[in-house]
XYZ file of C-alpha atoms in Angstrom:
269
model
C -33.483 37.466 15.262
C -30.153 37.591 17.074
C -29.725 33.879 16.273
C -30.352 34.558 12.567
C -27.786 37.356 12.551
C -25.250 35.120 14.314
C -25.778 32.349 11.755
C -25.297 34.886 8.957
C -22.043 36.044 10.564
C -20.607 32.575 11.226
C -21.991 30.446 8.380
C -22.907 27.350 10.411
C -25.256 26.494 13.259
C -22.377 25.029 15.278
C -20.202 28.148 15.024
C -23.107 30.449 15.862
C -24.104 28.215 18.796
C -20.558 28.303 20.171
C -20.528 32.106 20.093
C -23.986 32.408 21.651
C -23.381 29.650 24.256
C -26.468 27.694 23.237
C -26.948 24.382 21.447
C -27.154 24.130 17.636
C -30.579 22.523 18.033
C -31.812 25.576 19.970
C -30.761 27.815 17.099
C -32.390 25.500 14.553
C -35.685 25.526 16.475
C -35.549 29.324 16.788
C -34.958 29.730 13.043
C -37.874 27.413 12.278
C -40.106 29.502 14.552
C -38.909 32.759 12.983
C -39.655 31.425 9.486
C -43.134 30.306 10.596
C -43.805 33.694 12.192
C -42.692 35.642 9.121
C -44.207 33.173 6.657
C -41.083 33.031 4.491
C -38.037 30.795 4.132
C -34.934 32.581 5.416
C -32.261 29.873 5.274
C -31.135 26.792 3.391
C -29.723 24.317 5.912
C -27.908 21.358 4.426
C -25.821 18.883 6.394
C -22.064 19.436 5.844
C -22.746 22.536 3.729
C -23.430 25.081 6.439
C -26.265 27.588 6.238
C -27.056 29.762 3.241
C -29.385 32.737 3.356
C -32.205 33.065 0.879
C -32.814 36.529 -0.640
C -35.507 37.027 2.013
C -33.019 35.891 4.641
C -30.413 38.438 3.542
C -33.038 41.170 3.735
C -34.128 39.963 7.181
C -30.526 40.003 8.450
C -30.008 43.590 7.281
C -33.219 44.751 8.951
C -32.593 42.529 11.952
C -29.277 44.227 12.668
C -31.121 47.550 12.811
C -33.786 46.068 15.095
C -31.176 44.703 17.481
C -29.351 48.031 17.572
C -32.657 49.824 18.231
C -33.446 47.410 21.046
C -30.093 48.126 22.644
C -30.636 51.869 22.336
C -34.081 51.535 23.920
C -32.610 49.686 26.890
C -29.898 52.327 27.192
C -32.460 55.139 27.174
C -34.152 53.413 30.105
C -30.984 53.577 32.154
C -28.757 50.589 31.290
C -26.472 49.820 28.363
C -27.707 46.638 26.727
C -27.658 44.945 23.348
C -25.376 43.181 20.905
C -22.222 44.570 19.333
C -20.868 42.771 16.245
C -17.086 42.768 16.276
C -14.594 41.458 13.748
C -11.039 40.649 14.772
C -7.800 39.847 12.993
C -7.076 36.283 14.221
C -3.743 36.884 15.963
C -5.225 39.769 17.979
C -8.245 37.897 19.324
C -6.621 36.181 22.356
C -4.574 39.138 23.584
C -6.724 42.161 22.685
C -10.331 41.108 22.101
C -10.823 38.495 24.846
C -9.936 40.807 27.768
C -11.898 43.604 26.111
C -15.068 41.479 26.022
C -14.559 40.629 29.691
C -14.143 44.312 30.564
C -17.327 45.260 28.692
C -19.382 42.502 30.337
C -17.991 43.477 33.737
C -19.287 47.027 33.311
C -22.462 46.236 31.379
C -23.759 42.703 32.082
C -26.666 43.049 29.629
C -24.386 43.490 26.625
C -23.188 40.698 24.359
C -20.337 40.613 21.863
C -20.862 38.539 18.716
C -17.399 38.242 17.191
C -15.896 36.755 14.057
C -12.247 36.271 13.122
C -11.189 36.944 9.542
C -8.421 38.433 7.460
C -7.940 42.161 7.357
C -9.354 42.795 3.874
C -12.598 40.899 4.501
C -13.088 42.554 7.869
C -12.792 45.975 6.261
C -15.380 45.050 3.618
C -17.768 43.800 6.283
C -17.371 47.044 8.220
C -18.098 49.123 5.135
C -21.085 46.921 4.233
C -22.588 47.457 7.687
C -22.224 43.813 8.761
C -19.907 44.690 11.655
C -20.034 47.475 14.214
C -16.338 47.393 15.059
C -13.210 45.545 14.029
C -9.864 45.070 15.776
C -7.143 45.413 13.150
C -3.538 46.305 12.546
C -3.181 49.920 11.449
C -1.791 48.945 8.075
C -3.396 49.639 4.687
C -6.797 50.582 6.092
C -9.559 52.145 3.998
C -9.908 55.951 4.263
C -13.635 55.350 4.828
C -12.894 53.935 8.269
C -12.376 55.846 11.481
C -9.966 54.360 14.003
C -8.862 54.587 17.603
C -5.577 53.028 18.716
C -6.054 50.339 21.352
C -2.606 48.726 21.555
C 0.798 48.508 19.894
C 2.700 45.287 19.241
C 6.490 45.458 19.309
C 8.133 43.188 16.700
C 10.657 40.613 17.859
C 12.836 37.821 16.499
C 11.571 34.353 17.407
C 14.241 31.634 17.651
C 14.562 28.178 19.129
C 15.267 28.233 22.856
C 19.027 28.245 23.374
C 19.786 29.792 19.982
C 22.701 32.254 20.374
C 21.212 34.932 18.088
C 21.201 38.438 19.518
C 19.901 40.220 16.419
C 18.434 39.601 12.977
C 21.838 39.587 11.249
C 22.799 36.492 13.249
C 20.085 34.400 11.554
C 20.310 35.931 8.068
C 21.705 32.726 6.549
C 19.140 30.459 8.202
C 15.656 29.664 6.851
C 12.692 31.828 7.855
C 9.226 30.711 8.975
C 6.761 33.337 7.753
C 3.355 34.010 9.271
C 1.677 34.271 5.868
C -1.294 36.344 6.966
C -1.322 39.935 5.657
C -0.615 42.462 7.017
C 1.539 40.489 9.507
C 3.586 39.026 6.651
C 4.033 42.437 5.012
C 5.155 43.936 8.308
C 7.611 41.109 9.100
C 9.270 41.385 5.688
C 9.397 45.177 5.994
C 11.205 44.805 9.343
C 13.699 42.451 7.696
C 14.360 44.935 4.891
C 14.667 47.800 7.365
C 17.348 45.859 9.281
C 19.209 44.870 6.106
C 18.234 41.196 5.930
C 16.874 39.406 2.842
C 15.189 36.326 4.340
C 15.163 32.887 2.766
C 11.588 31.780 3.411
C 11.440 28.035 4.004
C 7.963 27.637 5.484
C 4.741 29.638 5.293
C 1.764 29.210 7.595
C -1.339 31.163 8.603
C -1.123 29.941 12.205
C 0.973 31.590 14.918
C 0.996 28.273 16.801
C 2.502 26.539 13.742
C 5.117 29.300 13.515
C 6.029 28.662 17.152
C 6.102 24.878 16.661
C 8.365 25.034 13.594
C 10.756 27.456 15.274
C 10.800 25.320 18.441
C 11.838 22.341 16.294
C 14.814 24.295 14.940
C 13.353 24.558 11.442
C 13.852 28.297 11.137
C 13.327 31.679 12.753
C 10.523 34.180 12.460
C 9.613 37.819 13.026
C 6.348 38.372 14.867
C 4.530 41.320 16.392
C 2.112 39.357 18.560
C 2.800 37.172 21.609
C 3.104 33.394 21.354
C 3.642 30.863 24.159
C 7.294 30.508 25.252
C 7.229 26.716 24.873
C 10.540 25.837 23.178
C 11.221 29.324 21.829
C 12.876 32.595 22.844
C 12.207 36.188 21.859
C 14.906 38.654 20.864
C 13.865 42.343 20.840
C 14.336 44.148 17.528
C 15.000 47.868 16.971
C 11.837 48.377 14.905
C 8.765 50.554 15.259
C 5.746 49.029 17.050
C 2.797 47.957 14.899
C -0.318 49.859 16.099
C -3.541 47.955 16.783
C -6.762 49.889 16.273
C -10.501 49.614 16.716
C -12.073 50.597 13.392
C -15.601 51.462 12.340
C -17.323 52.758 9.220
C -17.457 56.525 9.017
C -20.884 56.214 7.362
C -22.475 54.371 10.314
C -23.526 56.086 13.526
C -22.086 54.291 16.538
C -24.767 52.923 18.841
C -24.653 53.303 22.647
C -23.429 49.737 23.064
C -20.587 50.366 20.593
C -19.630 53.523 22.479
C -19.786 51.561 25.714
C -17.418 48.969 24.309
C -14.945 51.633 23.204
C -15.096 53.176 26.671
C -14.592 49.793 28.361
C -11.267 49.067 26.686
C -8.903 47.703 29.359
């Protein structure tokens, strides 16, 4: 059942297998066995088209999530926190916030497992509210009032320039092209920082990848404003006098947090 839920979360056998640290063939065999046991087709698996859930499969995933949570609570009641927590994460926060958090949770509670997906902020909020995710790591920007949050970090915005660039503030690059991380709310925040500091940027390049932002800036093709770390290869950071952008763990107010979710919140490094 945990394999079925992982496939539903990730869309392909390969992506689910990577998260679960098993082979795609192991997941395929497990799904076949689950369908035989239940006597109903749960998935449509077509080469190069990923995995689609049948109506019965969607129902099984919804009930399966409850079963997995119940199993974790049973283990907890017997003295040890165990089970799966489904976590969504805004892509730029995954390496710096989520990865060490997973390690901290597993260090305290070896029988837990984190099934995570990366997605944009709007879709992650919808998946929280639909009960598909237990938690999500997000920027505290434009969040639904139906979510509860707990701050877990704060990213300080900075100017990113090519290494050796003489800029000491945003005004010094105002006439040069900008490379925008076009991934809301990061893009909204970067442009708001520019406005706050009196600069109207001339956007030359847009990308949804922080690594591409770094690469373009390192090549001297523009500057950027970021609020998340990138490697220092070929670039330099200039601090900006702007408010930090809070990072929060969010969950649906309508869903009771399970023991494994509470354990993850408590394990935050």
